[in-house]
Amino acid sequence: MKILVTGGAGFIGSHLVDLLLATGHQVVVVDNLSTGKRAQVPATASLVVMDIRDAGLAALVKSEAPAVICHLAAIASVPTSVKDPVTDAGVGVSGSVNLFHAAIQSGVRKVVYASSMAIFGAPQYLPIDEGHPTHPDSPYGLSKLTAEGYLSLFAHLSGIRYTILRFANVYGPRQESFGEAGVVTTFCERLLRGLPPIVNGDGEQTRDFVYVQDIARANLLALDRADNQVLNLGSGTSTSINQLARLSCQIAGFSGALEYGPPRPAEIRDSVVDPRRTLEHLGWQAEVPFTTGLAETLAFFRSGVAP
Ligand SMILES: NC(=O)c1ccc[n+]([C@@H]2O[C@H](COP(=O)([O-])OP(=O)(O)OC[C@H]3O[C@@H](n4cnc5c(N)ncnc54)[C@H](O)[C@@H]3O)[C@@H](O)[C@H]2O)c1
């Protein structure tokens, strides 16, 4: 199948492109290389350097005529969205609408959209299921929720199919430290310089870390499953930042003490996904154990090889 991947030069997108190519798909990447890297796009995929807000996007989608679009392009940073909500909304909302509209005009069968657990804001209960109220507490989360709304509205109006996948904290090789779940990369980078991880606050805040190759596999499955479903994607396991820090030290062979810094303002205390609906509708659950994923991530940064 021919698949167009927006954001395919980025962290998650490039792992998805690798998997799509490995499973026999033809891949076109659309990326403006703002955070993505050309070197992360394999030569067997074609790369179009274009912004998803570009007026030429419709003509491109028409000429490429993909069966499915996996939409991952975004400014994937909560702090950046707070500093520059205009650009965040420009890419996350207007860019997404531009893409969805182009997909409908060109008869694309389906859009798989990379959303985020950030749409929920501070959880009212745990684990977070798909029925949990949505109260985003950042422009980034609101952009994601708004784009979700446009996609389901357009599906209703046009018949295009979609799957919305809301990722928890994705981690793995090629992640930059400024991303949504940059804490794993930040810890790895410090440990490889012989420095202890710096934990913000008391470190007892918890997150749901999910390995990037598991997330790529979920996108692959969604090409022809879970039509018109909105699904939360996480491991379903809650890990504290202290646990992450200690495990990272252990894998890196670092025996020094952890360092503690001030808590991050307005940080959510606990977050974990209820993965049951995704298992039922997509046949997906996280498979890579946290220790394995962490060891692979550390090995990637240790090798210093890009991509
Ligand atoms: N990393 C996470 O933990 C996480 C969690 C939830 C959701 N997500 C979502 O997954 C997707 C991928 O995130 P990532 O972590 O790989 O981030 P990333 O920054 O590595 O990837 C985003 C890609 O989009 C490209 N891009 C940005 N703006 C663009 C534009 N206007 N036009 C074309 N391309 C553009 C970038 O160059 C980059 O290659 C994003 O939509 C993000 O919101 C990520």
Coordinates of C-alpha atoms and ligand atoms in Angstrom, one line a residue, residues 7 9-13 30-36 50-53 72-76 91 114-116 140 144 167-170 175 180-181, ligand 1:
G7 CA 6.4 14.1 10.3
A9 CA 11.7 12.6 9.5
G10 CA 11.0 13.0 13.2
F11 CA 11.4 10.7 16.2
I12 CA 8.2 8.5 16.0
G13 CA 7.6 9.1 12.3
V30 CA 6.1 15.1 4.0
D31 CA 8.2 17.0 6.6
N32 CA 9.5 20.5 6.8
L33 CA 12.6 19.3 8.7
S34 CA 11.9 21.8 11.6
T35 CA 12.8 19.2 14.2
G36 CA 13.1 16.1 11.9
M50 CA 7.1 20.7 2.6
D51 CA 5.1 22.4 5.4
I52 CA 1.7 20.9 6.1
R53 CA 0.3 24.5 6.1
L72 CA 2.4 12.8 12.8
A73 CA 3.7 16.3 11.9
A74 CA 3.3 18.7 14.8
I75 CA 5.3 20.9 17.1
A76 CA 5.5 18.2 19.7
V91 CA 0.6 23.7 12.6
A114 CA -1.1 10.9 16.2
S115 CA -2.9 12.6 19.1
S116 CA -1.7 12.8 22.7
Y140 CA -0.5 21.8 22.6
K144 CA -4.5 18.0 19.4
F167 CA 0.0 8.4 22.7
A168 CA 1.3 8.4 26.3
N169 CA 4.9 9.2 27.0
V170 CA 6.8 7.7 24.0
Q175 CA 14.2 11.1 20.6
E180 CA 7.0 15.4 25.0
A181 CA 8.8 12.7 26.9
Ligands
LIG1 N1 6.9 11.9 21.7 C1 5.9 11.7 22.5 O1 5.9 11.2 23.6 C2 4.5 12.0 21.9 C3 3.4 11.8 22.8 C4 2.1 12.0 22.3 C5 1.9 12.4 21.0 N2 3.0 12.6 20.2 C6 2.8 13.1 18.8 O2 3.5 12.2 17.9 C7 3.9 13.0 16.8 C8 5.4 12.8 16.5 O3 6.1 13.4 17.6 P1 7.6 13.2 17.8 O4 7.9 13.0 19.3 O5 8.1 12.2 16.9 O6 8.2 14.6 17.5 P2 9.2 15.1 16.4 O7 9.4 16.6 16.6 O8 10.4 14.3 16.4 O9 8.4 14.9 15.0 C9 7.6 15.8 14.4 C10 8.0 15.9 13.0 O10 7.0 16.8 12.4 C11 7.8 17.7 11.5 N3 7.0 19.0 11.4 C12 6.8 19.9 12.4 N4 6.1 20.9 12.0 C13 5.8 20.6 10.7 C14 5.1 21.3 9.6 N5 4.5 22.5 9.9 N6 5.0 20.7 8.4 C15 5.7 19.6 8.1 N7 6.4 18.9 9.1 C16 6.4 19.4 10.3 C17 9.1 17.9 12.2 O11 10.2 18.3 11.4 C18 9.4 16.5 12.7 O12 10.0 15.7 11.8 C19 3.5 14.4 17.0 O13 2.2 14.7 16.4 C20 3.3 14.5 18.5 O14 2.4 15.5 18.9 C21 4.3 12.4 20.6

